Coordinates of C-alpha atoms in Angstrom, one line a residue:
G1 CA 0.1 0.0 0.1
A2 CA 2.8 2.4 0.7
V3 CA 4.4 1.7 -2.6
S4 CA 1.2 2.3 -4.4
L5 CA 0.7 5.6 -2.7
R6 CA 4.3 6.7 -3.5
V7 CA 3.7 5.8 -7.1
I8 CA 0.3 7.8 -7.2
Q9 CA 2.2 10.8 -5.6
N10 CA 5.0 10.6 -8.2
V11 CA 2.5 10.5 -11.0
F12 CA 0.6 13.4 -9.7
G13 CA 4.0 15.2 -9.2
V14 CA 4.9 14.5 -12.9
V15 CA 1.5 15.8 -14.1
F16 CA 1.6 18.8 -11.9
A17 CA 5.2 19.7 -13.1
L18 CA 3.9 19.3 -16.7
V19 CA 0.9 21.5 -16.2
F20 CA 2.9 24.1 -14.4
C21 CA 5.6 24.0 -17.2
V22 CA 2.7 24.5 -19.9
I23 CA 1.2 27.3 -17.8
F24 CA 4.6 28.9 -17.4
Y25 CA 5.5 28.5 -21.0
W26 CA 2.2 30.3 -22.1
L27 CA 2.5 33.0 -19.6
M28 CA 6.0 33.7 -20.6
K29 CA 5.0 33.8 -24.3
Y30 CA 1.9 36.1 -23.5
C31 CA 4.1 38.4 -21.5
C32 CA 6.8 38.6 -24.1
F33 CA 4.0 39.3 -26.7
L34 CA 2.7 42.1 -24.7
L35 CA 6.3 43.3 -24.1
I36 CA 6.9 43.6 -27.8
I37 CA 3.5 45.2 -28.3
W38 CA 4.4 47.7 -25.6
F39 CA 7.8 48.5 -27.1
L40 CA 6.6 48.8 -30.6
G41 CA 3.8 51.1 -29.5
I42 CA 6.4 53.3 -27.6
S43 CA 8.8 53.3 -30.6
G44 CA 6.1 54.1 -33.1
G45 CA 6.4 50.7 -35.0
F46 CA 2.7 50.4 -35.0
A47 CA 1.9 54.0 -35.8
Q48 CA 0.5 53.5 -39.5
D49 CA -1.0 50.1 -39.1
K50 CA -4.3 51.9 -38.8
V51 CA -5.2 54.8 -41.1
E52 CA -8.6 56.6 -41.2
C53 CA -10.4 56.5 -44.3
W54 CA -9.1 59.2 -46.9
G55 CA -6.2 59.6 -44.6
R56 CA -2.7 58.9 -45.9
Y57 CA -0.5 55.8 -45.1
E58 CA 3.2 56.1 -46.1
I59 CA 5.5 53.2 -46.8
S60 CA 9.2 54.3 -46.6
I61 CA 12.0 52.0 -48.0
P62 CA 15.6 52.5 -47.7
A63 CA 17.8 51.7 -50.8
K64 CA 20.9 52.8 -52.4
V65 CA 20.8 52.6 -56.3
K66 CA 23.2 53.3 -58.9
G67 CA 22.6 56.3 -61.4
N68 CA 19.8 58.8 -61.0
P69 CA 17.4 57.6 -58.2
F70 CA 14.7 59.7 -59.7
D71 CA 14.7 57.3 -62.8
V72 CA 13.6 54.3 -60.6
E73 CA 10.2 53.0 -61.3
L74 CA 8.3 51.8 -58.1
T75 CA 4.7 51.1 -57.7
A76 CA 2.6 49.3 -55.2
T77 CA -0.8 47.4 -55.4
F78 CA -3.3 47.8 -52.7
N79 CA -6.1 45.3 -52.5
G80 CA -8.9 46.2 -50.2
P81 CA -12.7 45.8 -49.8
D82 CA -14.0 45.3 -53.6
T83 CA -11.3 47.8 -54.8
T84 CA -7.7 47.4 -56.0
L85 CA -5.5 50.5 -56.7
T86 CA -2.0 50.6 -58.1
V87 CA 0.0 53.7 -56.9
R88 CA 3.4 55.0 -57.9
G89 CA 6.2 55.6 -55.5
F90 CA 8.9 58.3 -55.7
Y91 CA 12.4 59.1 -54.5
D92 CA 12.5 61.2 -51.4
G93 CA 16.1 61.9 -51.0
N94 CA 18.6 60.6 -48.6
D95 CA 18.5 57.1 -50.2
T96 CA 14.9 56.8 -49.3
F97 CA 11.8 55.7 -51.4
K98 CA 8.3 56.3 -50.4
I99 CA 4.8 55.2 -51.4
R100 CA 1.7 57.1 -50.3
F101 CA -1.6 55.6 -50.3
M102 CA -5.2 57.2 -49.6
P103 CA -7.5 54.3 -48.4
V104 CA -11.0 54.9 -49.9
K105 CA -12.9 52.2 -48.0
Q106 CA -13.0 51.0 -44.4
G107 CA -11.6 47.5 -43.9
G108 CA -8.4 45.6 -44.5
W109 CA -5.9 46.5 -47.3
Y110 CA -2.9 44.3 -48.3
Y111 CA -0.2 45.7 -50.5
I112 CA 2.8 44.5 -52.4
T113 CA 5.5 46.6 -54.1
Q114 CA 6.8 46.2 -57.7
S115 CA 10.2 47.3 -59.0
K116 CA 13.2 46.3 -60.8
I117 CA 15.4 47.1 -57.8
P118 CA 15.4 44.1 -55.6
A119 CA 15.4 46.0 -52.5
L120 CA 12.2 47.8 -53.7
D121 CA 10.4 44.9 -54.9
G122 CA 8.1 42.5 -53.1
V123 CA 7.6 44.5 -50.1
K124 CA 4.4 43.3 -48.3
G125 CA 2.1 44.6 -45.6
Q126 CA -1.3 45.3 -44.6
I127 CA -3.2 48.2 -42.9
E128 CA -6.6 48.6 -41.4
C129 CA -8.6 51.6 -42.6
I130 CA -11.0 52.8 -39.9
A131 CA -13.6 55.5 -39.7
P132 CA -12.7 59.0 -40.8
G133 CA -12.0 61.5 -38.0
K134 CA -13.7 64.8 -37.4
G135 CA -13.6 67.1 -40.3
N136 CA -12.5 64.3 -42.8
H137 CA -15.2 64.2 -45.5
G138 CA -12.8 62.9 -48.1
P139 CA -12.1 64.4 -51.5
V140 CA -14.5 66.6 -53.4
K141 CA -16.3 64.9 -56.3
V142 CA -18.6 66.1 -58.9
D143 CA -22.2 65.3 -58.0
G144 CA -24.6 64.9 -60.8
T145 CA -24.2 67.3 -63.7
Y146 CA -23.4 70.7 -62.1
N147 CA -22.5 70.3 -58.4
F148 CA -20.0 68.9 -55.9
K149 CA -20.1 66.6 -52.9
Y150 CA -17.3 65.3 -50.5
A151 CA -16.9 61.5 -50.7
D152 CA -18.9 60.9 -47.7
G153 CA -21.9 62.5 -49.3
T154 CA -21.6 65.9 -47.6
R155 CA -22.7 68.8 -49.9
Y156 CA -19.8 71.0 -51.0
Y157 CA -20.3 74.6 -52.3
P158 CA -17.0 76.1 -53.5
V159 CA -16.6 79.5 -52.2
G160 CA -12.8 80.1 -52.8
T161 CA -10.2 82.8 -52.9
T162 CA -6.8 83.2 -54.6
S163 CA -3.4 83.9 -53.4
Y164 CA -0.8 83.0 -56.0
D165 CA 2.5 82.9 -54.0
W166 CA 1.5 82.4 -50.5
M167 CA 3.2 79.3 -50.0
H168 CA 6.6 80.6 -51.2
V169 CA 6.9 83.8 -49.0
A170 CA 9.7 83.9 -46.4
G171 CA 8.9 84.2 -42.7
N172 CA 5.6 83.5 -40.9
Q173 CA 3.4 85.0 -43.6
P174 CA 2.1 81.5 -44.7
D175 CA 1.0 80.8 -41.3
Q176 CA -0.8 84.0 -41.2
T177 CA -2.4 83.1 -44.5
V178 CA -3.8 80.0 -43.1
K179 CA -5.3 81.9 -40.1
S180 CA -7.0 84.4 -42.5
L181 CA -8.6 81.7 -44.4
E182 CA -9.8 80.0 -41.3
L183 CA -11.3 83.2 -40.0
S184 CA -12.9 84.2 -43.4
K185 CA -14.4 80.8 -43.9
F186 CA -13.2 80.4 -47.5
N187 CA -13.3 76.6 -48.3
K188 CA -11.0 76.7 -51.4
I189 CA -7.8 78.7 -52.4
R190 CA -6.1 78.7 -55.9
M191 CA -2.4 78.9 -55.6
L192 CA 0.9 78.4 -57.8
F193 CA 3.1 75.4 -57.4
F194 CA 6.0 77.3 -59.0
V195 CA 7.2 80.6 -57.4
Q196 CA 5.9 83.8 -59.3
N197 CA 8.0 86.6 -60.8
F198 CA 6.3 89.9 -59.7
D199 CA 9.1 92.2 -60.8
P200 CA 12.8 92.2 -61.2
D201 CA 13.3 93.3 -57.7
Y202 CA 11.1 90.5 -56.3
P203 CA 13.6 88.4 -54.1
E204 CA 14.9 85.1 -55.0
P205 CA 13.1 82.1 -53.3
S206 CA 15.0 80.2 -50.8
M207 CA 14.6 76.9 -52.6
F208 CA 13.6 75.5 -56.1
P209 CA 11.8 72.4 -57.3
F210 CA 14.8 71.2 -59.4
E211 CA 18.5 70.7 -58.8
I212 CA 20.6 73.4 -60.2
K213 CA 23.4 72.5 -62.7
K214 CA 25.0 76.1 -62.8
I215 CA 24.4 79.7 -62.0
T216 CA 25.8 82.5 -64.0
K217 CA 25.0 86.3 -64.1
D218 CA 23.5 88.2 -66.6
E219 CA 24.6 91.8 -67.7
K220 CA 22.6 93.2 -64.7
G221 CA 24.2 90.9 -62.3
K222 CA 21.0 88.9 -61.9
P223 CA 21.3 85.0 -61.5
V224 CA 20.7 82.7 -64.6
Y225 CA 19.9 79.2 -63.7
E226 CA 20.7 76.1 -65.6
W227 CA 18.4 73.4 -64.2
D228 CA 18.8 69.6 -64.1
F229 CA 15.1 68.6 -64.9
T230 CA 15.8 65.1 -64.3
R231 CA 16.5 65.7 -60.6
F232 CA 14.1 67.1 -58.2
N233 CA 14.5 68.9 -54.9
P234 CA 12.3 66.9 -52.4
A235 CA 12.6 69.7 -49.9
Y236 CA 10.5 72.0 -52.2
F237 CA 7.9 69.4 -52.6
A238 CA 7.8 68.8 -48.9
H239 CA 7.3 72.3 -48.2
V240 CA 4.3 72.6 -50.7
E241 CA 2.9 69.3 -49.0
A242 CA 3.0 70.7 -45.6
C243 CA 1.2 73.8 -46.7
V244 CA -1.6 71.7 -48.3
D245 CA -1.9 69.7 -45.2
N246 CA -2.2 72.9 -43.1
L247 CA -5.1 73.8 -45.4
A248 CA -6.7 70.4 -44.9
G249 CA -6.7 71.0 -41.1
I250 CA -9.0 73.8 -41.5
G251 CA -11.3 72.5 -44.2
V252 CA -9.9 74.2 -47.2
E253 CA -9.4 72.6 -50.7
A254 CA -6.0 73.3 -52.4
D255 CA -6.6 74.1 -56.0
L256 CA -3.0 73.7 -57.2
I257 CA -2.1 75.5 -60.3
L258 CA 0.7 73.4 -62.1
F259 CA 1.9 75.9 -64.7
H260 CA 1.7 79.6 -65.0
P261 CA 2.9 82.3 -67.2
Y262 CA 4.3 84.6 -64.5
D263 CA 7.9 83.5 -64.9
G264 CA 8.8 85.7 -67.7
G265 CA 11.9 83.6 -68.4
R266 CA 13.4 84.5 -64.9
W267 CA 13.7 80.7 -63.9
G268 CA 12.5 79.2 -67.0
F269 CA 9.7 77.1 -65.5
D270 CA 7.4 78.5 -68.0
R271 CA 9.2 77.1 -71.0
M272 CA 10.2 73.4 -69.9
P273 CA 10.5 71.0 -72.6
L274 CA 7.6 68.6 -73.0
E275 CA 9.6 65.7 -71.7
A276 CA 10.5 67.7 -68.6
G277 CA 6.9 68.8 -67.9
V278 CA 5.7 65.0 -68.1
R279 CA 8.5 63.8 -65.7
Y280 CA 7.5 66.8 -63.3
L281 CA 3.8 65.9 -63.3
K282 CA 4.6 62.2 -62.8
Y283 CA 6.8 63.1 -59.7
L284 CA 4.2 65.5 -58.4
T285 CA 1.3 63.2 -58.8
A286 CA 3.2 60.3 -57.1
R287 CA 3.8 62.6 -54.2
M288 CA 0.4 64.4 -53.8
S289 CA -2.4 62.3 -55.2
S290 CA -2.8 60.7 -51.8
F291 CA -3.6 64.4 -50.3
R292 CA -7.5 64.4 -50.1
N293 CA -7.9 68.1 -50.4
I294 CA -5.9 68.5 -53.6
W295 CA -7.4 69.8 -57.0
W296 CA -5.3 69.9 -60.2
S297 CA -5.4 73.1 -62.2
L298 CA -3.2 72.5 -65.3
A299 CA -2.5 76.2 -65.7
N300 CA -3.4 79.7 -64.9
E301 CA -4.0 81.6 -68.1
Y302 CA -2.6 78.7 -70.1
D303 CA -2.7 80.6 -73.3
F304 CA -0.2 83.0 -72.1
L305 CA 2.4 80.3 -71.8
R306 CA 3.5 80.8 -75.3
E307 CA 6.7 78.7 -75.2
L308 CA 4.6 75.8 -74.7
K309 CA 2.8 74.3 -77.7
P310 CA -1.0 74.0 -77.6
E311 CA -0.8 70.4 -78.0
Y312 CA 1.3 70.1 -75.0
W313 CA -1.8 70.6 -72.8
D314 CA -3.4 67.5 -73.9
T315 CA -0.4 65.5 -73.0
F316 CA 0.0 67.2 -69.7
T317 CA -3.7 66.6 -68.7
H318 CA -3.6 63.0 -69.7
T319 CA -0.3 62.5 -67.5
V320 CA -2.1 63.9 -64.6
V321 CA -5.4 62.2 -65.0
E322 CA -3.5 58.7 -65.7
N323 CA -1.2 59.1 -62.8
D324 CA -3.9 60.0 -60.2
P325 CA -5.5 56.8 -59.0
Y326 CA -8.1 58.8 -57.0
S327 CA -9.4 61.1 -59.8
H328 CA -9.1 64.2 -58.1
L329 CA -10.9 67.3 -59.5
C330 CA -9.0 68.5 -62.7
S331 CA -9.5 71.6 -64.8
I332 CA -7.4 74.2 -66.8
H333 CA -7.8 78.0 -66.6
T334 CA -7.6 80.5 -69.6
Y335 CA -7.4 84.2 -70.2
T336 CA -10.4 86.4 -70.2
A337 CA -13.3 85.0 -72.3
K338 CA -11.0 82.4 -73.9
Y339 CA -13.1 79.4 -73.3
Y340 CA -11.7 75.9 -73.5
K341 CA -12.8 72.4 -74.4
Y342 CA -14.1 71.6 -70.9
W343 CA -16.5 69.0 -72.4
E344 CA -13.3 66.6 -72.7
P345 CA -13.8 63.8 -70.2
E346 CA -10.5 64.4 -68.4
Y347 CA -11.9 67.8 -67.0
T348 CA -14.3 67.4 -64.1
H349 CA -15.4 71.2 -64.2
A350 CA -14.9 74.4 -66.0
S351 CA -12.4 77.0 -64.6
I352 CA -13.3 80.1 -66.3
Q353 CA -11.7 83.7 -66.3
D354 CA -14.7 85.9 -67.5
Q355 CA -16.6 88.7 -65.5
A356 CA -19.3 89.2 -68.2
P357 CA -21.4 86.2 -67.2
V358 CA -21.8 87.4 -63.8
E359 CA -22.4 91.1 -64.3
G360 CA -26.1 90.7 -65.1
F361 CA -29.0 88.2 -64.4
G362 CA -29.1 84.9 -66.1
R363 CA -26.0 85.3 -68.0
A364 CA -24.1 82.6 -66.2
A365 CA -26.8 80.0 -66.9
T366 CA -25.9 80.1 -70.5
V367 CA -22.3 78.9 -69.9
K368 CA -23.7 76.3 -67.5
N369 CA -26.1 74.9 -70.0
I370 CA -23.2 74.8 -72.8
Y371 CA -20.8 72.7 -70.9
K372 CA -23.1 70.6 -68.7
K373 CA -20.5 70.4 -66.0
P374 CA -19.9 72.3 -62.9
I375 CA -19.0 76.0 -63.5
I376 CA -16.3 77.9 -61.4
F377 CA -15.7 81.5 -62.5
D378 CA -12.3 81.5 -60.9
E379 CA -11.6 85.0 -62.1
V380 CA -14.1 87.8 -62.3
C381 CA -11.7 90.6 -61.6
Y382 CA -10.6 91.4 -57.9
E383 CA -11.5 93.6 -55.1
G384 CA -8.7 96.2 -54.6
N385 CA -7.3 99.6 -55.2
M386 CA -4.9 98.9 -58.2
D387 CA -4.8 101.3 -61.1
N388 CA -6.0 98.6 -63.7
R389 CA -9.5 97.3 -64.8
W390 CA -9.1 93.9 -63.2
G391 CA -7.9 94.9 -59.7
S392 CA -10.0 97.6 -58.6
L393 CA -13.6 96.3 -57.7
S394 CA -15.4 97.5 -54.6
G395 CA -16.3 94.9 -52.1
Q396 CA -20.0 95.3 -53.0
E397 CA -19.4 94.8 -56.6
Y398 CA -17.5 91.5 -55.9
L399 CA -20.3 90.2 -53.6
Y400 CA -22.9 91.2 -56.4
R401 CA -20.9 89.1 -59.0
L402 CA -20.7 86.2 -56.4
W403 CA -24.3 86.1 -56.0
Q404 CA -25.0 86.4 -59.8
G405 CA -23.2 83.2 -60.2
L406 CA -24.6 81.4 -57.2
I407 CA -28.2 82.1 -57.9
V408 CA -28.0 80.2 -61.2
G409 CA -26.2 77.4 -59.8
T410 CA -22.6 78.2 -60.7
Y411 CA -19.6 79.2 -58.4
V412 CA -17.5 82.3 -58.1
T413 CA -14.0 82.7 -56.8
H414 CA -12.7 85.8 -54.7
G415 CA -9.4 87.7 -54.9
E416 CA -8.3 91.0 -53.7
C417 CA -5.2 93.1 -54.1
Y418 CA -4.9 96.1 -52.0
M419 CA -1.3 97.9 -52.2
D420 CA 0.1 101.0 -50.7
N421 CA 2.3 101.4 -53.8
P422 CA 3.2 99.5 -57.0
K423 CA 6.4 98.0 -55.4
D424 CA 4.9 96.9 -52.1
Y425 CA 3.4 93.3 -52.3
S426 CA 3.4 92.8 -48.5
R427 CA -0.3 93.7 -48.2
D428 CA -1.6 92.1 -51.5
F429 CA -3.4 88.9 -50.6
L430 CA -3.6 88.0 -54.3
A431 CA 0.1 87.9 -54.5
V432 CA 1.6 86.7 -51.1
G433 CA -1.3 86.0 -48.7
G434 CA -1.2 87.3 -45.2
T435 CA -4.1 89.1 -44.1
F436 CA -7.2 90.4 -45.9
Q437 CA -7.5 94.2 -46.4
G438 CA -11.0 94.6 -48.1
E439 CA -14.6 94.0 -47.2
S440 CA -16.2 91.3 -49.2
W441 CA -14.1 88.6 -47.3
K442 CA -16.2 89.4 -44.2
R443 CA -19.4 88.3 -45.8
I444 CA -18.1 84.8 -46.9
G445 CA -19.2 83.1 -43.7
F446 CA -22.6 84.5 -43.9
T447 CA -22.8 83.3 -47.6
R448 CA -22.0 79.8 -46.7
Q449 CA -24.5 79.7 -44.0
I450 CA -27.1 80.6 -46.6
L451 CA -25.9 77.9 -49.0
D452 CA -25.5 75.1 -46.3
A453 CA -29.0 75.7 -45.4
L454 CA -30.2 74.7 -48.8
P455 CA -31.9 71.2 -49.1
N456 CA -30.4 71.1 -52.6
P457 CA -28.1 73.2 -54.9
L458 CA -29.6 76.1 -56.5
H459 CA -30.9 76.0 -60.1
L460 CA -33.0 78.6 -62.2
C461 CA -36.7 77.7 -61.9
D462 CA -37.4 78.6 -65.6
S463 CA -34.1 79.2 -67.3
S464 CA -34.3 81.9 -70.1
W465 CA -37.8 83.0 -69.0
D466 CA -37.0 84.1 -65.4
P467 CA -33.3 84.9 -64.7
Y468 CA -34.1 86.1 -61.0
T469 CA -35.9 83.2 -59.4
S470 CA -34.0 80.0 -58.4
T471 CA -35.1 76.8 -56.7
A472 CA -33.4 74.5 -54.2
G473 CA -36.2 71.8 -54.2
E474 CA -39.8 71.5 -54.2
N475 CA -41.3 74.6 -52.6
Y476 CA -38.0 76.1 -51.9
Y477 CA -37.2 79.4 -53.8
M478 CA -34.6 82.2 -53.9
I479 CA -34.8 85.5 -55.7
Y480 CA -31.8 87.7 -56.0
L481 CA -32.7 91.5 -56.5
G482 CA -29.1 92.6 -57.0
K483 CA -28.4 96.3 -57.0
E484 CA -32.0 97.2 -57.5
I485 CA -33.7 99.1 -54.7
R486 CA -37.4 98.7 -54.6
P487 CA -40.1 99.6 -52.1
E488 CA -41.7 96.2 -52.2
W489 CA -42.0 92.7 -53.6
I490 CA -45.3 91.3 -54.8
F491 CA -45.7 87.7 -54.3
D492 CA -45.1 86.2 -57.6
L493 CA -43.3 82.9 -58.7
P494 CA -43.0 80.7 -61.7
V495 CA -45.1 77.7 -62.1
K496 CA -42.2 75.7 -63.6
N497 CA -39.7 74.6 -60.8
A498 CA -36.8 73.2 -62.9
F499 CA -36.8 69.5 -62.4
Y500 CA -38.8 69.4 -59.3
P501 CA -42.7 69.3 -59.2
R502 CA -44.5 72.3 -60.6
L503 CA -45.9 74.8 -58.1
K504 CA -49.5 74.2 -57.1
E505 CA -52.5 76.1 -55.7
G506 CA -52.8 76.3 -51.8
V507 CA -49.3 76.1 -50.9
R508 CA -48.4 78.3 -47.9
F509 CA -45.0 80.2 -47.9
K510 CA -43.0 82.4 -45.6
V511 CA -40.7 85.1 -46.9
E512 CA -37.3 86.0 -45.4
V513 CA -35.5 89.0 -46.6
I514 CA -31.7 88.7 -46.4
D515 CA -29.4 91.5 -46.8
T516 CA -26.3 89.9 -48.3
W517 CA -24.1 92.7 -47.5
N518 CA -25.2 93.7 -44.1
M519 CA -25.6 90.0 -43.1
T520 CA -29.1 90.3 -41.7
I521 CA -32.2 88.0 -42.1
A522 CA -35.7 89.4 -41.4
E523 CA -38.9 87.1 -41.8
W524 CA -41.8 88.9 -42.9
P525 CA -44.8 88.4 -40.5
V526 CA -47.3 87.4 -43.0
V527 CA -47.9 83.8 -44.4
F528 CA -48.9 83.8 -48.1
E529 CA -50.9 81.1 -50.0
T530 CA -50.7 80.4 -53.7
T531 CA -53.3 81.0 -56.3
A532 CA -53.9 78.5 -59.1
P533 CA -51.5 79.2 -62.0
V534 CA -52.3 82.3 -64.1
K535 CA -50.4 81.4 -67.4
D536 CA -46.9 80.6 -66.2
R537 CA -47.0 82.4 -62.8
V538 CA -48.5 81.9 -59.2
Y539 CA -49.5 84.8 -56.9
D540 CA -50.9 85.1 -53.5
K541 CA -54.5 84.6 -52.9
N542 CA -54.6 88.0 -50.9
Q543 CA -52.4 89.8 -53.4
G544 CA -49.7 90.0 -50.7
R545 CA -46.6 91.7 -50.9
V546 CA -43.5 92.3 -48.8
R547 CA -42.1 95.6 -47.9
L548 CA -38.4 95.9 -48.5
P549 CA -35.6 98.1 -47.0
A550 CA -34.1 100.7 -49.1
S551 CA -30.9 98.8 -49.6
P552 CA -29.3 96.8 -52.6
Y553 CA -28.0 93.2 -52.7
L554 CA -31.2 91.9 -51.1
L555 CA -32.0 88.0 -51.5
L556 CA -35.5 86.6 -50.8
R557 CA -35.7 83.0 -49.3
I558 CA -39.3 81.7 -50.0
T559 CA -40.0 78.5 -48.2
E560 CA -43.0 76.3 -47.8
V561 CA -44.8 76.6 -44.2
K562 CA -46.1 73.2 -43.3

């Protein structure tokens, strides 16, 4: 019996020891795993395993290559929820190659790289795309025929401004520009990728987008640059990217102008060979297509780039579109009243310089009806005090032109150029940003409140017959009175309501008088009720009317009372 007891004790001892070892093994393994997770979390090793939808994921791969590293071809294929995207990589200097990716759907994404360079080929990984954070609505896309929406479905009405060289100004002025944009509530800005040559005394920029082969002096002692268009300066691009990210942080779209004629041969970026231009666009799109708030504007006043052949623009446009896997908005800008072939499928919208369509009622609708695309009048002359015809609008005149565009369902871009003297650009927002000096910018937030309250974008009710009355849906109207000052408005609406149901008898309405300049809204204390149609119009059954203030720039908002 004693022997049997000892045997049983030994068996239990062995079993206990085995169980203890197994438990100890799994505890140690689990603890080591937790330790590794903790360490990687501290060191940032897991920092980009999760990325929000329409955020940016970056792969960085160190590799030394022979020859010009900017010649290396590198791509990555990302497979996600019902979606496959291939994106181009780029050389970022310091023996480092990068790939940037913007996930467009939540869920798991798996990637693998492709390159003829062994160190860059076959790099695999996965990320988890999580819900977008606050303020992240995704890229802006065309919605329907004439309008825009963010990728998450939120309505977007472009109310933008212009500051050509704000990114390239020295000191803290770029930061001030961002603060001014946030204060003013503009939601888009047009800006130049290449530095602008204002005049011969304008200072040289601190850096350039290309490597310099050689610098000589002209007869006046000014520097003359010879560029290596096959090698880029990543620091220049990184600066532009930081500025675009700053704009995204305040909800502003970056309408990036890729070429412009305001070089005058000083640096020669306005006369690059075709091959150099294509190479630059491929590098730029590889770096910046993953920025959700980027728009591509092929050029500003493209027809003034006389060293570039007209057929170049088709090549440049196709290069941008084909190398942007996310299909960001794309257009091209022309000189005054020089209309472009915006019906081509590569252009998502028309970017027009012409003030005539917004100087009178209904004119802008004609442009809209021709192109059948969203219309942005990106230059309708500027508010300012310049001694020329394009930079001397009053604030009231700009706001009038803005509403002449908005009321028919097009969009109008702002700009201002106040200068103390012709050589002082420090106060010229159009040129260098900084702080606004004029008056119209103060009305932008109020304007956006009116637009954001719309159930649908504006469209003329009865185009060609009534250039004053616009609709935003069934029984929702707006009438812009412009510069006219009248004592009263007699209740009078068209029967036709664009593509919404026609106006019927017995509908009750309220009328609000909106002063677009003084930023006030007053509701008229009477409810109106519609008559049966009289020919093509509908009136109030009691022949009601609204007494108006003796002010111009009034907007009537007429909405159904349930």
